[in-house]
Short mmCIF file of C-alpha atoms and ligand atoms in Angstrom, two decimals:
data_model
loop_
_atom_site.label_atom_id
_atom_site.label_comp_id
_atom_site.label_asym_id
_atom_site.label_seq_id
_atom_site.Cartn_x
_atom_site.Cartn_y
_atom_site.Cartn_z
CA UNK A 25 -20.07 -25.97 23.63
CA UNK A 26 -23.26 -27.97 23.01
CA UNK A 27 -23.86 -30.21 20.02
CA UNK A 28 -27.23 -31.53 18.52
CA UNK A 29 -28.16 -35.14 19.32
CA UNK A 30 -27.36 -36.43 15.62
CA UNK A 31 -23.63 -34.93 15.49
CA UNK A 32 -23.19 -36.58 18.83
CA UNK A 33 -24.55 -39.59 17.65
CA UNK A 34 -22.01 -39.18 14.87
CA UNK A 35 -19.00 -39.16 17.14
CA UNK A 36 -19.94 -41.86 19.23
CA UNK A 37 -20.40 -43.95 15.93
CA UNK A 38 -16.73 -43.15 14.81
CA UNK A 39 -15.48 -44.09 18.27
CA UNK A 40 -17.10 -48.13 17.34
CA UNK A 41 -20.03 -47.45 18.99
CA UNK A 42 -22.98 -48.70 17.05
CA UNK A 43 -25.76 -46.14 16.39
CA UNK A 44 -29.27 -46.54 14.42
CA UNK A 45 -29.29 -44.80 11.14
CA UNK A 46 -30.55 -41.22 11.26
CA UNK A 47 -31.92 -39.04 8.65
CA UNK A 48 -31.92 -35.01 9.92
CA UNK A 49 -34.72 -33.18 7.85
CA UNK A 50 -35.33 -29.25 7.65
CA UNK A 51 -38.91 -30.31 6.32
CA UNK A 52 -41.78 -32.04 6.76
CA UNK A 53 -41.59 -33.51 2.87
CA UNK A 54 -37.72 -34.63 3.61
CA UNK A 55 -39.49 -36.50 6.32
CA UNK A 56 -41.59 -38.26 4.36
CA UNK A 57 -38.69 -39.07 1.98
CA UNK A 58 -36.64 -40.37 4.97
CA UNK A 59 -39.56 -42.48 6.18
CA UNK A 60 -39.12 -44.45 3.14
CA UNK A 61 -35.89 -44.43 2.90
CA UNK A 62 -35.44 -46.03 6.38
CA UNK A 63 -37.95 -48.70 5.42
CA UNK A 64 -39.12 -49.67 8.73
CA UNK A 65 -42.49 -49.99 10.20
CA UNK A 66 -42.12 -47.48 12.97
CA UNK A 67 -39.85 -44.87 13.00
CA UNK A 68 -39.23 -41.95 15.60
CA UNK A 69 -39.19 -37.78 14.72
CA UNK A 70 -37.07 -36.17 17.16
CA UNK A 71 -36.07 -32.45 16.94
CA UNK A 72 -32.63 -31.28 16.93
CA UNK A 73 -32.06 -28.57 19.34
CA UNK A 74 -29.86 -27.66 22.11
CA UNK A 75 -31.04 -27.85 24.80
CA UNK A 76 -32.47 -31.49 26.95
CA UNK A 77 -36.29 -32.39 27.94
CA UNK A 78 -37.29 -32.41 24.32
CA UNK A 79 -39.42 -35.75 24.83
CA UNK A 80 -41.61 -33.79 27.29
CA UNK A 81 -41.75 -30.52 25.04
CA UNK A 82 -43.81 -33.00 22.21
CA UNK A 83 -40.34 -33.03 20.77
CA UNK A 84 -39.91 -36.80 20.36
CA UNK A 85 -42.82 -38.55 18.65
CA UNK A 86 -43.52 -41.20 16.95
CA UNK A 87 -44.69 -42.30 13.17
CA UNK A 88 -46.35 -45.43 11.48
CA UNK A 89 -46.76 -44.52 7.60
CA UNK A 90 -45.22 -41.96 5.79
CA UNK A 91 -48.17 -39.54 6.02
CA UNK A 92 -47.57 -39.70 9.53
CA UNK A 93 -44.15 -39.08 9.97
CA UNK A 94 -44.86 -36.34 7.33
CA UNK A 95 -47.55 -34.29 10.02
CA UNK A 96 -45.52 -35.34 13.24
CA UNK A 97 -42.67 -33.55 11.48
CA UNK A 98 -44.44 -30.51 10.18
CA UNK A 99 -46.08 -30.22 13.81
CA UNK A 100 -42.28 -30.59 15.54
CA UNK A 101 -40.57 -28.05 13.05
CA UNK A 102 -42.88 -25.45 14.25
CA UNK A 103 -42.27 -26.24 17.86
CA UNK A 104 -40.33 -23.63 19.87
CA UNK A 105 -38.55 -25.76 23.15
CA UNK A 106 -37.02 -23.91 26.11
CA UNK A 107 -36.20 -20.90 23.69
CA UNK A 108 -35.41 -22.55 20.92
CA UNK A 109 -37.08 -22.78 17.53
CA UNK A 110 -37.02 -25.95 16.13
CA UNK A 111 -35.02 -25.83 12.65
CA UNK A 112 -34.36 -29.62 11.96
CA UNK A 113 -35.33 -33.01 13.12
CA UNK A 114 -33.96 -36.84 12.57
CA UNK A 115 -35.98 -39.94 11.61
CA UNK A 116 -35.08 -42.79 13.29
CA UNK A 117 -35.85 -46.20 13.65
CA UNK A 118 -38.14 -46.78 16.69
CA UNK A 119 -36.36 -48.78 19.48
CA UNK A 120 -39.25 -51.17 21.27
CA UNK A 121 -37.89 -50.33 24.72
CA UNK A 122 -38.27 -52.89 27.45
CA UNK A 123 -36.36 -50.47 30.21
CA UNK A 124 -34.12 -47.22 29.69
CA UNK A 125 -30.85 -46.68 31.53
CA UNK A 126 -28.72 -43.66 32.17
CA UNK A 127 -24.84 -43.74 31.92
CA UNK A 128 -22.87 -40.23 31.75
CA UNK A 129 -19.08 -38.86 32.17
CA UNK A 130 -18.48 -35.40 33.47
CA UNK A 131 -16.25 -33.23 34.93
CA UNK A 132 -16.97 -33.30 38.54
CA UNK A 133 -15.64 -30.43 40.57
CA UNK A 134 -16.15 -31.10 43.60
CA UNK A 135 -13.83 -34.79 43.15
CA UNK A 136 -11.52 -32.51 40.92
CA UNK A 137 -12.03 -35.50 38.42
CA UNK A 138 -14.17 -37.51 35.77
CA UNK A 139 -16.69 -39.28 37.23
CA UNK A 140 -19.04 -42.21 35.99
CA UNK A 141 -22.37 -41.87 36.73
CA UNK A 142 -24.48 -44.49 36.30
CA UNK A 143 -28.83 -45.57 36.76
CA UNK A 144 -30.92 -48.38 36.43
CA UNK A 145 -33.78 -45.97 36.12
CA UNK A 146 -32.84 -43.65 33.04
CA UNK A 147 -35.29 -41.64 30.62
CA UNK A 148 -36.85 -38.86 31.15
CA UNK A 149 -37.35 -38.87 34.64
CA UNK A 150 -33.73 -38.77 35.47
CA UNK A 151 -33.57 -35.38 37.14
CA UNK A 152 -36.82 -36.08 39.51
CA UNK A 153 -34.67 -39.55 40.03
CA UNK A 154 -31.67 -37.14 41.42
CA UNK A 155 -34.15 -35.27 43.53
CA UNK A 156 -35.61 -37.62 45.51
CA UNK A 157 -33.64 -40.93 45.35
CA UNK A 158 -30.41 -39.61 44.11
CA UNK A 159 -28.59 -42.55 46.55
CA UNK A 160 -30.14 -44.60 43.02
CA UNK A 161 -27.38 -42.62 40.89
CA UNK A 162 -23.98 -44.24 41.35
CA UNK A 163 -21.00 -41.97 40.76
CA UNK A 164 -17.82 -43.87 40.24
CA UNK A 165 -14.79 -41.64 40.56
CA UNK A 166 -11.93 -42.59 37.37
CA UNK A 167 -8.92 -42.09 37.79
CA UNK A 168 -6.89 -40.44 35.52
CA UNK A 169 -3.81 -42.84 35.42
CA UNK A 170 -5.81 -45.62 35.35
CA UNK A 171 -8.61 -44.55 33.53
CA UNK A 172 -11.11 -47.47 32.57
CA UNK A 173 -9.44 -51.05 32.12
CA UNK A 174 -11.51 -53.90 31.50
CA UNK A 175 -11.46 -55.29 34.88
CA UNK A 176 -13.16 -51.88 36.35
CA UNK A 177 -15.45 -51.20 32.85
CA UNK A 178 -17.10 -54.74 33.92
CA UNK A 179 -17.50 -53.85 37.39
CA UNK A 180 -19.40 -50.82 37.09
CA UNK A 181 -21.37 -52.39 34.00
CA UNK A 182 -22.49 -54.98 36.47
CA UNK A 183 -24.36 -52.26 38.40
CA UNK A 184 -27.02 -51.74 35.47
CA UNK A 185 -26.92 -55.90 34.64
CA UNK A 186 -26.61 -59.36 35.30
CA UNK A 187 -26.40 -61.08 32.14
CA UNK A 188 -23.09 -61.48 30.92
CA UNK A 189 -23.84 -60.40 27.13
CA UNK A 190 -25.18 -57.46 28.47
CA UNK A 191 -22.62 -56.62 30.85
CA UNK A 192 -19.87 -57.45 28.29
CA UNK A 193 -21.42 -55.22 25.67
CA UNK A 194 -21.86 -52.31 28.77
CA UNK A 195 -18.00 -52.26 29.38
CA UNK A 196 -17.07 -52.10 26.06
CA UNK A 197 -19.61 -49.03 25.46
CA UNK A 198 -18.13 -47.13 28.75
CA UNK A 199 -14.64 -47.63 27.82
CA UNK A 200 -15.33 -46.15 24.09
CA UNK A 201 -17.24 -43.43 25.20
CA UNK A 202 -14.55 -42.75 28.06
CA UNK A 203 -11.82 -42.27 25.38
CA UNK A 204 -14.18 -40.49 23.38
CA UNK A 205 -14.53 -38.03 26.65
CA UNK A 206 -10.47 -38.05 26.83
CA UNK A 207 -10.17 -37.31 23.36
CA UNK A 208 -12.54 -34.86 22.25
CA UNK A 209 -11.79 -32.80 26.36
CA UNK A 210 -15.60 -33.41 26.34
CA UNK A 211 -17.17 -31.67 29.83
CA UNK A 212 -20.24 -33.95 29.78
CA UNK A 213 -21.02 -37.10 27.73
CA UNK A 214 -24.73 -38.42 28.46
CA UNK A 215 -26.67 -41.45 27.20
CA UNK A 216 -30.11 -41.19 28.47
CA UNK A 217 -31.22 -43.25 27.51
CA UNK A 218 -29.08 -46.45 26.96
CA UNK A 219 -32.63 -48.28 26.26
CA UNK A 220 -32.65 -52.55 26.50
CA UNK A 221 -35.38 -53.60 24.28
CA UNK A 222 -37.72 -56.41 24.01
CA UNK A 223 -35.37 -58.02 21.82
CA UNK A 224 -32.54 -58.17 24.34
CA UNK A 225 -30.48 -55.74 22.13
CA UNK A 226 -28.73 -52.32 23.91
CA UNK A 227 -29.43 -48.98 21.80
CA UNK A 228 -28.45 -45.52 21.79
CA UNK A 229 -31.43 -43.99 21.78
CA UNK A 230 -29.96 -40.33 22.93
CA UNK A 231 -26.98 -38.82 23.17
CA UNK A 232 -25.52 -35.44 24.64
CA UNK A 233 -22.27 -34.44 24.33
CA UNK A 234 -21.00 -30.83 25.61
CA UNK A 235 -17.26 -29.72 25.39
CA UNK A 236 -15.02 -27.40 27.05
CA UNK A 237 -14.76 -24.31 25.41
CA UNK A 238 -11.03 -23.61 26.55
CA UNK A 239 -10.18 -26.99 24.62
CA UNK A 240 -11.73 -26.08 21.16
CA UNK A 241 -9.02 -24.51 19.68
CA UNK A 242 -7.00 -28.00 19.49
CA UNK A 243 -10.48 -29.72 17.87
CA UNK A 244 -10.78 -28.22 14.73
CA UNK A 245 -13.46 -30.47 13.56
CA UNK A 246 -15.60 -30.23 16.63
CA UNK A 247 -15.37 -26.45 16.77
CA UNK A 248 -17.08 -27.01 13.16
CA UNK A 249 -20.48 -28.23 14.58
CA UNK A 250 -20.43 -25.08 16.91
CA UNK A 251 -23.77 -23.39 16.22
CA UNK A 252 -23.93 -19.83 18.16
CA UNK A 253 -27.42 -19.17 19.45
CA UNK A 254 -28.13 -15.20 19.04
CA UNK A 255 -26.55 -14.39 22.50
CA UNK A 256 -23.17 -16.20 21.77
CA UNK A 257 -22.81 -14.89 18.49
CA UNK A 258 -22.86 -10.98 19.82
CA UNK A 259 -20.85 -12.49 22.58
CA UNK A 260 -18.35 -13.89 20.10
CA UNK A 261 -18.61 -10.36 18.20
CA UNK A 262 -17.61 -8.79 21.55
CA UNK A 263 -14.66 -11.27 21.74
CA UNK A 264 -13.35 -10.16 18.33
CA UNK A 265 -12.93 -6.56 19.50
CA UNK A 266 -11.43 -7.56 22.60
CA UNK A 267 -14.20 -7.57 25.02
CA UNK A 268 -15.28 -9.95 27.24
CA UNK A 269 -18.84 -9.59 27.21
CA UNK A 270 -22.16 -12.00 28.51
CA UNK A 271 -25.60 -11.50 27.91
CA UNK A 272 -27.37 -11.10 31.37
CA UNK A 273 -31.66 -10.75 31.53
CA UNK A 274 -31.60 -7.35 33.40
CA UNK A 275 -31.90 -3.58 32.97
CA UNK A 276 -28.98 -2.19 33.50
CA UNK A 277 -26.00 -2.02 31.32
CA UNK A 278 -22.17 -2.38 32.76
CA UNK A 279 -19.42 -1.11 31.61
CA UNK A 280 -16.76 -1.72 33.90
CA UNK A 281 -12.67 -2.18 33.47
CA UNK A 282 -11.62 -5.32 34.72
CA UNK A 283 -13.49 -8.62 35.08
CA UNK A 284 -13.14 -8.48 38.88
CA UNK A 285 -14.71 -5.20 39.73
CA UNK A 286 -16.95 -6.46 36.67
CA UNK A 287 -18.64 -9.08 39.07
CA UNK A 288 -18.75 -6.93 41.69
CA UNK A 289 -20.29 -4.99 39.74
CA UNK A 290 -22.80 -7.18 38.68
CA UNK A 291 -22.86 -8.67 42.83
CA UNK A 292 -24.05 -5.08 43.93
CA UNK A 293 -26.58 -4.48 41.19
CA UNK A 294 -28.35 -7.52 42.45
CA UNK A 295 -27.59 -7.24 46.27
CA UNK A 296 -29.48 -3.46 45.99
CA UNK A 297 -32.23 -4.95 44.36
CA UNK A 298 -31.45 -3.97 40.46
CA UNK A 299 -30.75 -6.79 37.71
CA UNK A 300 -27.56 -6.61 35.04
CA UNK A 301 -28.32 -6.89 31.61
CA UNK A 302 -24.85 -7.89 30.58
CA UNK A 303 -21.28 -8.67 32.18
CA UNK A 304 -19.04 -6.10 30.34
CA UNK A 305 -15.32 -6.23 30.63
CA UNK A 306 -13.82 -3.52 28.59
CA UNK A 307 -10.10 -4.13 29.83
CA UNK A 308 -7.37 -1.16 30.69
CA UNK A 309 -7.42 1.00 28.17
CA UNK A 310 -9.52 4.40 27.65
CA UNK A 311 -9.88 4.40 23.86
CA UNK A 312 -12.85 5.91 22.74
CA UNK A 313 -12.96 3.62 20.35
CA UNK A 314 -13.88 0.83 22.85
CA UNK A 315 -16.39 2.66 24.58
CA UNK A 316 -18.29 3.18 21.33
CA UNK A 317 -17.85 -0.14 20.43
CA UNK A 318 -19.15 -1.18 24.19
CA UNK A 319 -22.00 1.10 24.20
CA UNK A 320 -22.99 -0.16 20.80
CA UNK A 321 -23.15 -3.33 22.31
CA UNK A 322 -25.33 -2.49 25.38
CA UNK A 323 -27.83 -0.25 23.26
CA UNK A 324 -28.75 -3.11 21.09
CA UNK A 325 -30.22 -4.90 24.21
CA UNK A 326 -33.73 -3.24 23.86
CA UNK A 327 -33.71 -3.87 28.01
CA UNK A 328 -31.81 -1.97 29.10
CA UNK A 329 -32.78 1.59 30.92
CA UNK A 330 -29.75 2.67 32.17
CA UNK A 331 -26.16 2.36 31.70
CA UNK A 332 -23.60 2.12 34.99
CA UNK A 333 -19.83 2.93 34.00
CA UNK A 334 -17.82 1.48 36.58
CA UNK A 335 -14.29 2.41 36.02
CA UNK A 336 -11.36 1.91 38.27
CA UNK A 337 -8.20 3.72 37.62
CA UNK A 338 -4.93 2.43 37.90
CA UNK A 339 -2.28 2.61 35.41
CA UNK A 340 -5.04 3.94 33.39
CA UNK A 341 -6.00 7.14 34.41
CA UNK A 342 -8.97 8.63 35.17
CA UNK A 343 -8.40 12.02 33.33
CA UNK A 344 -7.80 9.74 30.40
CA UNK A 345 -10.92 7.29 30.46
CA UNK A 346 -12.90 10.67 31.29
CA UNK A 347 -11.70 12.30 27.78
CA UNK A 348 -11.80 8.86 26.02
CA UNK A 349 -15.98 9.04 27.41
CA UNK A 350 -16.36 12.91 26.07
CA UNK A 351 -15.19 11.57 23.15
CA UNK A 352 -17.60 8.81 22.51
CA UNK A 353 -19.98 10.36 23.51
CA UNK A 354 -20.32 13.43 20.94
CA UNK A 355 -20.53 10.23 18.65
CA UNK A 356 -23.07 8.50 20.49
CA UNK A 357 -26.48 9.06 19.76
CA UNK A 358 -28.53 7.81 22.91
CA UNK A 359 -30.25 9.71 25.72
CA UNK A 360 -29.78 6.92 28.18
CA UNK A 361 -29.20 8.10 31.39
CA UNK A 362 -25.47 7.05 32.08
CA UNK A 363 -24.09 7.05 35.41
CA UNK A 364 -20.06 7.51 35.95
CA UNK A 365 -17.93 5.92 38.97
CA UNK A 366 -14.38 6.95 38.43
CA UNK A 367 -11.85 6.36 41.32
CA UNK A 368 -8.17 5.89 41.38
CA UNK A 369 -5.15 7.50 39.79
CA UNK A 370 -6.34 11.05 39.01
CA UNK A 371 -10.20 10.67 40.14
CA UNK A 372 -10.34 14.34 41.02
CA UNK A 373 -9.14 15.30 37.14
CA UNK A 374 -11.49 12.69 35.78
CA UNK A 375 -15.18 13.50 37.29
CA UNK A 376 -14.42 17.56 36.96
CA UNK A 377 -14.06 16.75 32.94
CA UNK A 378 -17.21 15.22 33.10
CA UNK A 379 -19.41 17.05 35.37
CA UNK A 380 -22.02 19.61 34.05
CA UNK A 381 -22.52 17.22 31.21
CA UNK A 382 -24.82 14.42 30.20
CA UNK A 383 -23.13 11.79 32.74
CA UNK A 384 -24.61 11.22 36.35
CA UNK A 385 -21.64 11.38 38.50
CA UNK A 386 -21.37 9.32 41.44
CA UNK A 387 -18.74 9.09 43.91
CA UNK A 388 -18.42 5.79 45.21
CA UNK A 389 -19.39 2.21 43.79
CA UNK A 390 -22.38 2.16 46.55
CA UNK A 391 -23.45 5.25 45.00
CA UNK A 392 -23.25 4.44 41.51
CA UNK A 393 -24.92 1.44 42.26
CA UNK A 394 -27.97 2.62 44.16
CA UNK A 395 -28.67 4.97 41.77
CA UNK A 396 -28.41 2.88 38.56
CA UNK A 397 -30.68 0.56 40.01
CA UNK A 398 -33.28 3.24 41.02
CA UNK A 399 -33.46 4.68 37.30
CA UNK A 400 -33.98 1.24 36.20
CA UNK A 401 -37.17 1.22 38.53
CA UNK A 402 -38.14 4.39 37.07
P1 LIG B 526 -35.10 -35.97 25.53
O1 LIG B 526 -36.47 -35.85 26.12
O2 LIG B 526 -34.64 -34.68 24.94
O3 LIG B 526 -34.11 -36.52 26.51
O4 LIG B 526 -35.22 -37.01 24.29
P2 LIG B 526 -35.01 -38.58 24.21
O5 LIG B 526 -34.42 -38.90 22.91
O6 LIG B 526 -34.28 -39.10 25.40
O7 LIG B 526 -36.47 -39.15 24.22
C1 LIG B 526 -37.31 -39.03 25.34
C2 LIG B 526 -38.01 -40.34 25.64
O8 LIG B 526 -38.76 -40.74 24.51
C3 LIG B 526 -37.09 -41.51 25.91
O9 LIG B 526 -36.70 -41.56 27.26
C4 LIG B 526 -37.93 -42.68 25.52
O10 LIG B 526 -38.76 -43.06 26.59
C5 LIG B 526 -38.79 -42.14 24.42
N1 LIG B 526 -38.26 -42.59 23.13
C6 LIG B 526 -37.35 -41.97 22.35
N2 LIG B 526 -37.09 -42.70 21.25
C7 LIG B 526 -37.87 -43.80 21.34
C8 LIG B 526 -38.05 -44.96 20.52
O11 LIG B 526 -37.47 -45.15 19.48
N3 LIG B 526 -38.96 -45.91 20.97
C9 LIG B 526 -39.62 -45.75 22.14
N4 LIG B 526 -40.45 -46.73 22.50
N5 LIG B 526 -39.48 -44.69 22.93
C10 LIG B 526 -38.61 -43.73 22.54
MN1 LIG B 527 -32.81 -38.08 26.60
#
């Protein structure tokens, strides 16, 4: 789960790290207000949305007089970045960067542990940094045992600085924002970046904070910030009526029981050429019910052109799902073509209920496959 710059600001506040004072704003006038109410010379407009590379989206800009930060914010509020509208920005003091630093934890798989990564050369350059010269990003592997004691928090703050204050003030901020990581069972905790400015100070001047979405259930008060985007909250819809379901960018809907043969479902659609609109696991039962409730969910993807059933039978059995698709179907109003794989216990039972009807029988998953994808192309 993602949160906006501001709450993560928030957090790393009430873990004693020091943040500038931010005013979020839904419009331009509240803007305006907060310009004043911040009382500084220059402040920053930065819109609140989730999702990174805001800065070079015309996200981030700044504002000298009231009027200003009034039109900066009008023109930012009606800003769409990667996808996503822009609903709300902060006003924030302006930092008078001197250099900009990068400093994240995350959950590295491939060490099976938290690293530290760490940059002299932060901002918004970072990911060009990582291609070409990423031997300039150190990763410093923590322990879980040990996790950060002063003694290591210095040393790895002494690979962004010299000066003692600096370095000092460095280990305390990794060692905060590490327990905030521990805490919270963040996934990814990003400053980028930690700017120096002219004035020798160290600032926050973003923050990024994702979590892991098998913790949330023991963080209450970070599963409040959770805002769904339009794809998670069907997803979540699909969750509440117990299927596991995620919005693909394809053509052709799955419904398949089982989240195994549901890759392999998805696999084959693309190895033959066609492209999944969804990931649909509909688990082991065949209640109509389910399938109406699935199908619902596939038909409100404008997308998709046809819809691949993909049903193994094993303790459930195929006569069964085959009645439990008759079923929804005489409810179902839709003249999608649908195409039917049933194998396993009872196969023969299952496709003789449903031939001679409205379903596209196929025999084997290769079958069912190849043909879904060629009414797609139609
Ligand atoms: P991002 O593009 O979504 O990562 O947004 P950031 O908040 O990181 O801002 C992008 C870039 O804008 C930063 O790397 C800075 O170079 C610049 N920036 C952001 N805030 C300030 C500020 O207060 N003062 C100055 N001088 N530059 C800023
Ligand atoms: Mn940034």
């Amino acid at each position: 789960m993602k949160i906006h710059e501001y709450q993560a600001k928030d957090l790393i506040s009430s873990f004693g790290i020091p943040v500038k004072k931010q005013i979020l704003c839904y419009e331009a006038g509240q803007a305006e207000l907060a310009y004043k109410e911040l009382d500084r010379e220059k402040v920053v407009i930065k819109a609140q949305v989730l999702t990174g590379g805001r800065g070079k989206a015309g996200g981030v800009k700044p504002a000298k007089s009231k009027e200003e930060a009034f039109t900066q914010a009008k023109n930012i509020l009606g800003l769409t970045i990667k996808d996503f509208p822009v609903t709300k920005v902060i006003v924030t003091e302006a930092i008078d960067i001197e250099s900009e630093y990068y400093i994240s934890f995350v959950v590295d798989r491939h060490t099976k542990s938290v690293i530290l990564m760490m940059c002299a050369e932060g901002g918004i350059e970072i990911e060009e940094v990582a291609a070409k010269n990423p031997e300039k990003i150190l990763k410093f592997t923590i322990d879980p045992l040990v996790g950060l004691p002063d003694y290591l928090a210095r040393k790895y703050a002494f690979v962004l600085f010299k000066e003692m204050t600096l370095v000092n003030q460095t280990a305390i901020l990794l060692q905060k924002l590490y327990r905030l990581f521990i805490d919270k069972d963040a996934s990814l905790a990003e400053i980028n970046p930690l700017a120096l400015t002219k004035q020798g100070e160290l600032v926050i001047a973003d923050a990024k904070i994702t979590f892991d979405d098998n913790a949330l259930y023991r963080h209450p008060d970070i599963l409040a910030l959770f805002e769904p985007t339009e794809d998670e909250k069907i997803e979540a819809e699909a969750k509440g009526k117990g299927l596991s379901f995620v919005r693909l960018d394809g053509e052709i809907g799955c419904m398949v029981n089982g989240a195994g043969l549901a890759m392999a479902t998805v696999d084959m659609i693309n190895l033959y050429g066609g492209s999944p609109a969804n990931f649909l696991d509909i688990g082991g039962s065949s209640n109509p019910n389910k399938v109406i409730e699935a199908m619902a969910l596939l038909l409100k993807d404008p997308k998709v052109k046809v819809v691949l059933i993909n049903i193994f039978g094993g303790i459930t059995r195929c006569d069964d799902v085959a009645s439990g698709l008759l079923t929804a179907f005489k409810q179902l109003k839709t003249d999608i073509p649908v195409i039917v794989r049933l194998t396993g216990t009872n196969e023969k039972e299952g496709r003789e209920m449903l031939s001679g009807g409205r379903f596209i029988i196929a025999k084997t998953m290769g079958e069912a496959t190849h043909l879904a994808v060629e009414v797609s192309k139609k």
